[in-house]
Coordinates of C-alpha atoms in Angstrom, one line a residue:
M1 CA 228.6 58.7 41.5
K2 CA 230.2 61.2 43.9
R3 CA 231.5 63.2 40.9
T4 CA 228.0 63.2 39.4
I5 CA 226.4 64.5 42.7
S6 CA 229.0 67.2 43.0
S7 CA 228.4 68.3 39.4
V8 CA 224.6 68.5 40.1
L9 CA 225.1 70.5 43.3
A10 CA 227.5 72.9 41.5
G11 CA 225.0 73.4 38.7
A12 CA 222.2 74.1 41.1
A13 CA 224.3 76.7 43.0
A14 CA 225.1 78.4 39.7
L15 CA 221.5 78.5 38.7
W16 CA 220.4 80.0 42.1
L17 CA 223.1 82.7 41.8
G18 CA 221.9 83.5 38.3
L19 CA 218.3 83.7 39.4
A20 CA 219.2 85.9 42.4
A21 CA 220.7 88.5 40.0
L22 CA 217.5 88.8 38.0
P23 CA 214.9 91.6 38.7
G24 CA 212.2 90.6 41.2
T25 CA 214.2 87.8 42.8
A26 CA 216.1 87.5 46.1
G27 CA 219.0 89.6 44.8
A28 CA 216.8 92.5 43.7
Q29 CA 217.2 95.9 45.4
T30 CA 214.7 96.3 48.3
S31 CA 215.6 99.8 49.4
E32 CA 216.5 103.2 47.9
T33 CA 218.2 106.3 49.2
A34 CA 217.0 109.9 49.3
I35 CA 219.0 112.9 50.6
F36 CA 217.4 116.2 51.9
A37 CA 218.9 119.3 53.5
G38 CA 216.2 121.0 55.5
G39 CA 218.0 123.0 58.2
C40 CA 218.8 121.3 61.5
F41 CA 219.4 117.6 60.7
W42 CA 218.0 116.6 64.1
C43 CA 214.6 117.9 63.0
V44 CA 214.7 116.4 59.5
E45 CA 215.6 113.0 61.0
S46 CA 212.7 113.2 63.4
D47 CA 210.2 114.2 60.7
F48 CA 211.2 111.4 58.3
D49 CA 211.4 108.7 61.0
H50 CA 207.6 109.1 61.2
V51 CA 207.0 108.3 57.5
A52 CA 205.8 104.8 56.9
G53 CA 208.2 103.0 54.6
V54 CA 211.3 104.9 55.8
L55 CA 213.7 102.3 57.1
D56 CA 216.6 104.4 58.4
T57 CA 217.7 108.1 58.6
T58 CA 221.3 109.3 59.1
S59 CA 222.4 112.9 59.8
G60 CA 225.4 114.1 58.0
Y61 CA 227.2 116.7 55.8
I62 CA 227.1 117.2 52.1
G63 CA 228.3 119.5 49.3
G64 CA 231.6 120.8 50.5
E65 CA 235.2 120.2 49.3
A66 CA 237.0 119.0 52.4
Q67 CA 237.4 115.5 53.5
N68 CA 235.9 114.1 56.8
P69 CA 233.9 117.2 57.8
T70 CA 232.8 117.6 61.4
Y71 CA 230.2 119.6 63.3
Y72 CA 232.8 122.1 64.2
D73 CA 234.5 122.2 60.8
H74 CA 232.1 121.8 57.9
E75 CA 232.4 125.1 56.0
G76 CA 230.9 124.8 52.6
F77 CA 228.7 121.8 53.6
R78 CA 225.0 121.6 54.4
E79 CA 223.5 119.7 57.2
A80 CA 221.5 116.9 55.5
V81 CA 219.8 113.6 56.2
R82 CA 220.2 110.4 54.2
I83 CA 217.0 108.5 54.1
T84 CA 216.8 104.7 53.3
Y85 CA 213.3 103.7 52.3
D86 CA 211.3 100.9 50.9
P87 CA 209.9 102.0 47.5
S88 CA 207.2 99.4 47.7
K89 CA 205.8 101.2 50.8
V90 CA 206.6 104.8 50.1
S91 CA 207.3 106.6 46.9
Y92 CA 210.0 109.2 46.3
D93 CA 207.2 111.6 45.4
K94 CA 205.7 111.1 48.8
L95 CA 209.1 111.8 50.4
L96 CA 209.3 115.0 48.3
E97 CA 205.9 116.0 49.5
V98 CA 206.9 115.6 53.2
F99 CA 210.2 117.5 52.6
W100 CA 208.7 120.5 51.0
H101 CA 205.9 120.9 53.5
S102 CA 208.2 120.6 56.6
V103 CA 210.6 123.4 55.6
D104 CA 210.4 127.0 54.4
P105 CA 211.5 126.7 50.8
T106 CA 211.4 130.5 50.3
D107 CA 214.3 131.2 52.8
A108 CA 217.6 131.6 51.0
G109 CA 219.6 132.4 54.2
G110 CA 219.0 129.3 56.3
Q111 CA 216.1 127.8 58.2
F112 CA 214.2 129.4 61.1
C113 CA 216.7 130.5 63.8
D114 CA 219.6 128.7 62.2
R115 CA 221.3 131.1 59.7
G116 CA 224.0 130.5 57.1
Y117 CA 224.7 128.2 54.2
A118 CA 224.9 125.0 56.3
Y119 CA 221.2 125.4 57.1
T120 CA 219.9 126.2 53.7
T121 CA 217.6 123.7 51.9
A122 CA 218.4 121.4 49.1
I123 CA 217.3 118.2 47.5
Y124 CA 220.1 115.9 46.5
A125 CA 219.0 113.4 43.9
T126 CA 220.6 110.0 43.9
S127 CA 219.4 109.0 40.4
D128 CA 218.3 110.6 37.1
E129 CA 214.7 109.6 37.9
Q130 CA 214.9 111.3 41.3
L131 CA 216.3 114.4 39.7
K132 CA 213.4 114.5 37.2
E133 CA 210.8 114.1 40.0
A134 CA 212.5 116.6 42.2
K135 CA 212.6 119.3 39.4
A136 CA 208.9 118.6 38.7
S137 CA 208.0 119.0 42.4
E138 CA 210.1 122.2 42.6
A139 CA 208.0 123.7 39.7
A140 CA 204.8 122.8 41.6
V141 CA 206.0 124.4 44.8
K142 CA 206.9 127.6 42.8
K143 CA 203.3 127.8 41.6
D144 CA 202.1 127.3 45.1
L145 CA 204.4 129.8 46.9
G146 CA 205.6 132.0 44.1
E147 CA 209.3 131.5 44.9
V148 CA 211.7 128.7 45.9
A149 CA 215.2 129.1 47.2
T150 CA 215.8 125.3 47.6
E151 CA 218.6 123.9 45.4
V152 CA 217.8 120.8 43.4
T153 CA 220.9 118.9 42.3
T154 CA 222.7 115.6 42.0
A155 CA 224.0 114.2 45.2
P156 CA 227.8 114.4 45.8
K157 CA 229.5 112.4 48.6
F158 CA 227.5 112.3 51.9
W159 CA 229.5 112.2 55.1
D160 CA 227.9 110.7 58.3
A161 CA 227.8 113.1 61.2
E162 CA 229.1 112.3 64.6
G163 CA 227.3 109.6 66.6
Y164 CA 225.9 112.0 69.2
H165 CA 223.9 113.7 66.4
Q166 CA 222.2 110.5 65.3
D167 CA 218.7 110.1 66.7
Y168 CA 219.3 113.2 68.8
Y169 CA 215.5 113.7 69.3
K170 CA 215.3 110.2 70.9
K171 CA 218.4 110.5 73.1
N172 CA 217.7 114.1 74.3
P173 CA 213.9 114.5 74.0
L174 CA 213.5 117.5 76.3
K175 CA 216.5 119.5 74.8
Y176 CA 215.3 118.7 71.3
K177 CA 211.7 119.9 72.0
Y178 CA 213.0 123.0 73.6
Y179 CA 215.3 123.7 70.6
R180 CA 212.6 123.0 68.0
T181 CA 210.0 125.2 69.7
G182 CA 212.5 128.0 70.5
C183 CA 213.8 128.0 67.0
G184 CA 210.3 128.6 65.7
R185 CA 210.4 125.8 63.2
N186 CA 206.8 124.6 63.5
S187 CA 205.3 128.0 63.7
R188 CA 207.2 129.2 60.6
V189 CA 206.3 126.1 58.5
E190 CA 202.6 126.7 59.5
S191 CA 202.9 130.3 58.5
V192 CA 204.3 129.5 55.1
W193 CA 202.1 126.5 54.2
G194 CA 198.9 127.0 56.1
D195 CA 196.7 123.9 55.9
K196 CA 199.4 122.1 53.9
A197 CA 202.0 122.4 56.7
F198 CA 203.6 119.1 57.6
M199 CA 201.7 117.3 54.9
G200 CA 202.2 113.5 55.3
I201 CA 203.4 113.8 59.0
K202 CA 200.6 115.9 60.6
E203 CA 199.8 113.1 63.0
H204 CA 203.3 113.1 64.3
M205 CA 203.3 116.9 64.7
G206 CA 200.2 116.7 66.9

């Protein structure tokens, strides 16, 4: 009898594990990742943290050749933000909309007061489907603005930035607001996009 009960329990466990691996069950993927470079990663984090369906944002570095880049040594890397989101609550298309309308896609030399490659804009797709959607959105923005300097490519390795950069706008609200205003980020985005500026996060921008 003990052997029979053990066999039944083992079979039940195997069945549960098998079901968990099927789409739409407990083992199914519940989050996805998007990566955007939009100038200062403090600002990109702040913007996307106010999008419903975004679960987490992480500032970091992407695109360079070296290992373990740091804030003081990330030549060839862009500042970027890795976004973890719930696709049942927010689509990748929606994230693309927020991204484009919170940066200046026409600037090939950086963003706002921050100049140089590290601050240039890019969309780093984490899947073939994302790349397809990103390319389509790029074409739409070109029609809207006439030119786009933002790179759209497949994501290489993303390196997390130092801890003091994470959630900087929460940890240092006064310094952050002073920087964002002084750098001219909001005013430039409004100049480029007009009524479409900060689409999807206008409430957050006030």
